[in-house]
mmCIF file of C-alpha atoms in Angstrom:
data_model
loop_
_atom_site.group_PDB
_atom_site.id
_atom_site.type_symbol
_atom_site.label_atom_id
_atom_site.label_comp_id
_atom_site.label_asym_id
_atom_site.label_seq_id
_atom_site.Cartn_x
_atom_site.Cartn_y
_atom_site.Cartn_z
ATOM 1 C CA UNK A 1 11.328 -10.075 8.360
ATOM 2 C CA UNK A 2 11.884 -6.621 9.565
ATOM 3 C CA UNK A 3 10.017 -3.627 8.790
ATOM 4 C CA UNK A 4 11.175 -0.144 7.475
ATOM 5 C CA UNK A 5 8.709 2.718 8.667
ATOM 6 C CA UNK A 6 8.131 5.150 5.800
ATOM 7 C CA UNK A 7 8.275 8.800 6.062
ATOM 8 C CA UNK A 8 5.191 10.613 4.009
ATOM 9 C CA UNK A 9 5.313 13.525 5.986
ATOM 10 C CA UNK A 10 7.152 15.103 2.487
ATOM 11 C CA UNK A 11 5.528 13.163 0.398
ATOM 12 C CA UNK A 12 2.216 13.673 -2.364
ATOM 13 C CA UNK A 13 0.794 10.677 -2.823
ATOM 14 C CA UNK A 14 -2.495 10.132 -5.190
ATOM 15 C CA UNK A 15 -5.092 7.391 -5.318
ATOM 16 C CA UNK A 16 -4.646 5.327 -8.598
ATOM 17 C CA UNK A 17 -6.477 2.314 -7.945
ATOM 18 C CA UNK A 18 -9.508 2.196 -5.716
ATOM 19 C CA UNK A 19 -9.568 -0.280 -2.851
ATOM 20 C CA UNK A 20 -10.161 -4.085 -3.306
ATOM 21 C CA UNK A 21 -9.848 -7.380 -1.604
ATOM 22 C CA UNK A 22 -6.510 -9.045 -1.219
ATOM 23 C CA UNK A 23 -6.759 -12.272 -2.901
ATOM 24 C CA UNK A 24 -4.521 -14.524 -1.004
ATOM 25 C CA UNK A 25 -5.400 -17.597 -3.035
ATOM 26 C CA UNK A 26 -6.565 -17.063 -6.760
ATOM 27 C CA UNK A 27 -7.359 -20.965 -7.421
ATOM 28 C CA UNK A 28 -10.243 -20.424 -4.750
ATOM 29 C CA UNK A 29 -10.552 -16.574 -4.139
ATOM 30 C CA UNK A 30 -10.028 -16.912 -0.513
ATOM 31 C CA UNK A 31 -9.299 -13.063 0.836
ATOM 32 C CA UNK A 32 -6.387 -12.649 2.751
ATOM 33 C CA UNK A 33 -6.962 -12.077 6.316
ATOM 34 C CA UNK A 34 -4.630 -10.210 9.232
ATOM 35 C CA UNK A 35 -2.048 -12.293 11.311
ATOM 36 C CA UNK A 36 -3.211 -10.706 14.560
ATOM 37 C CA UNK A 37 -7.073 -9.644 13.988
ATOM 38 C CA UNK A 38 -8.728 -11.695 11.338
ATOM 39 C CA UNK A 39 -10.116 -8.989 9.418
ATOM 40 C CA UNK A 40 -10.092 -8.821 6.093
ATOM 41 C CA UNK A 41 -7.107 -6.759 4.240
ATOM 42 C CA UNK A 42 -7.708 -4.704 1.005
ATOM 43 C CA UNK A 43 -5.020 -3.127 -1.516
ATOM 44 C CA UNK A 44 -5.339 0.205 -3.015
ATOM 45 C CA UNK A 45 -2.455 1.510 -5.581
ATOM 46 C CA UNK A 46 -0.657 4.734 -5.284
ATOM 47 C CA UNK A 47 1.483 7.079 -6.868
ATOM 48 C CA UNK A 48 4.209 8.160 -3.838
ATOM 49 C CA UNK A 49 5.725 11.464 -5.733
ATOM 50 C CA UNK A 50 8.804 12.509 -3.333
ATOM 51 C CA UNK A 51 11.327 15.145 -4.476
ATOM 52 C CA UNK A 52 10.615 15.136 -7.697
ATOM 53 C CA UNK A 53 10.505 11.106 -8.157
ATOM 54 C CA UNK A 54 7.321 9.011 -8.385
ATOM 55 C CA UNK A 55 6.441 5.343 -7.695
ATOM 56 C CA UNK A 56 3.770 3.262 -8.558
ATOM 57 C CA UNK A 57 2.600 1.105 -4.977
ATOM 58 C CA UNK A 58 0.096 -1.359 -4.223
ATOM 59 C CA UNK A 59 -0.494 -1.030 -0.592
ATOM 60 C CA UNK A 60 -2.174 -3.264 1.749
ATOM 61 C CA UNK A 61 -4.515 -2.133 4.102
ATOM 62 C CA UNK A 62 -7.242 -3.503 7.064
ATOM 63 C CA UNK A 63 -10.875 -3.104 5.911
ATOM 64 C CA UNK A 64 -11.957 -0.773 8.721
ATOM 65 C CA UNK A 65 -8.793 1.493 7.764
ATOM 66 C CA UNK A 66 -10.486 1.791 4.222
ATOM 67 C CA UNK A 67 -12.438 5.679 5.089
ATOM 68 C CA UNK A 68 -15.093 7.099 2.805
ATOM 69 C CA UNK A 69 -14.830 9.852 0.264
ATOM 70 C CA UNK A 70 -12.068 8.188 -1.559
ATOM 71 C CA UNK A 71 -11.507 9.601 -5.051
ATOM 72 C CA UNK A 72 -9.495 8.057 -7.857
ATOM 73 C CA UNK A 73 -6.094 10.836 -8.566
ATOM 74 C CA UNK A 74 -7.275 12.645 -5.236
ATOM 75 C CA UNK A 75 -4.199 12.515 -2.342
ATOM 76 C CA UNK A 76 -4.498 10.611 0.293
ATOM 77 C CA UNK A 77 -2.933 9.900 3.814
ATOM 78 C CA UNK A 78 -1.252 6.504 4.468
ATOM 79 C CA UNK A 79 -0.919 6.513 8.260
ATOM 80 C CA UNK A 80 1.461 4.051 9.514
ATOM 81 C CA UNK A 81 2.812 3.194 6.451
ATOM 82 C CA UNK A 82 6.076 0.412 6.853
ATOM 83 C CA UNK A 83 7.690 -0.893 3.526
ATOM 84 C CA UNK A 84 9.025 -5.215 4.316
ATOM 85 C CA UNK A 85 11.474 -6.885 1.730
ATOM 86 C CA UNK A 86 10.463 -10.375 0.683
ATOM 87 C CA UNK A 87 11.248 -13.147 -1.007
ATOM 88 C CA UNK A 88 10.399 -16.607 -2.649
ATOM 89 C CA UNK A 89 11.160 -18.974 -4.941
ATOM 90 C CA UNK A 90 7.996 -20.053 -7.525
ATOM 91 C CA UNK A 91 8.059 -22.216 -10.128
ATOM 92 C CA UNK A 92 12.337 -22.695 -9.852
ATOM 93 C CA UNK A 93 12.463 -19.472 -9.570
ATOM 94 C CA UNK A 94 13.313 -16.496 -6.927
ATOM 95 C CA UNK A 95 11.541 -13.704 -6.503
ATOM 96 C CA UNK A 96 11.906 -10.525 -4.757
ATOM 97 C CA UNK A 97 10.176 -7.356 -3.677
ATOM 98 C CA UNK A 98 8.955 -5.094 -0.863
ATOM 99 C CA UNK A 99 5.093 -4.708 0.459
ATOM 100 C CA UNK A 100 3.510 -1.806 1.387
ATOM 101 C CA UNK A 101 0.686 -1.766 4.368
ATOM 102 C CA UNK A 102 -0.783 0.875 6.017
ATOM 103 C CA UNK A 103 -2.894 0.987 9.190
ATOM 104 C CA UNK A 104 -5.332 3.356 7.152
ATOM 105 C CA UNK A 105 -5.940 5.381 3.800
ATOM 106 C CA UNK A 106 -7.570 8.421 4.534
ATOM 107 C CA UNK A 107 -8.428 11.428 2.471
ATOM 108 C CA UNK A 108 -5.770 14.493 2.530
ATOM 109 C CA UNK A 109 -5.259 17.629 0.735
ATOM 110 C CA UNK A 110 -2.859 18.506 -2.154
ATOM 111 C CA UNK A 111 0.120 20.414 -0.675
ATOM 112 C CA UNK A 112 0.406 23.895 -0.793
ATOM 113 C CA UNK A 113 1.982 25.149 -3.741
ATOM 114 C CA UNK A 114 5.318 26.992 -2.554
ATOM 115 C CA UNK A 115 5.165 30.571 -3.114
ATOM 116 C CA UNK A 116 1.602 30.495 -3.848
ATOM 117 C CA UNK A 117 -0.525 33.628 -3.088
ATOM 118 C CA UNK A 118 -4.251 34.175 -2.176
#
């Protein structure tokens, strides 16, 4: 499936849900590992607040991306970040959606507020 790289260069986007493992099977709680590397992936969720619109995301992210000092409703930086459109049928039934993954989630800073003074 192709992949759609996603600008945040405009973007706020906040740490809702601190960073877990990615449960790729949750009969046996195996964690999903990376195509390519083998390491383990994590998801974090996100609020991704863009001109005035917000978004709740789960995004999916290599352990060693995961950095320190993350703070639940702090911002954050979500280098690399690519959005892929999937699909499956479970049960009978189709399903849709896109996934999130980043190469990293890093602390950031809130933007400055426009017209702010010192």
């Amino acid at each position: 499936m192709r992949t759609i790289r996603v600008e945040t260069s405009a973007a706020t986007i906040l740490l809702t849900e601190a960073p877990e493992p990615k449960v790729r099977d949750r009969q046996t709680g195996e964690i999903a590992k990376d195509i390519n590397s083998g390491e383990a992936l994590m998801t974090i969720g996100v609020v991704y607040i863009e001109e005035g619109e917000s978004s709740l995301i789960k995004v999916t992210v290599p352990e060693s991306g995961v950095s320190e000092g993350l703070a639940l409703g702090a911002p954050v930086s979500l280098p690399g970040l690519v959005a892929r459109p999937w699909e499956s049928v479970f049960n009978g039934q189709q399903r849709h959606g896109i996934a999130y993954r980043s190469a990293a989630v890093t602390p950031a800073a809130f933007p400055a507020a426009m017209g702010a003074t010192a």
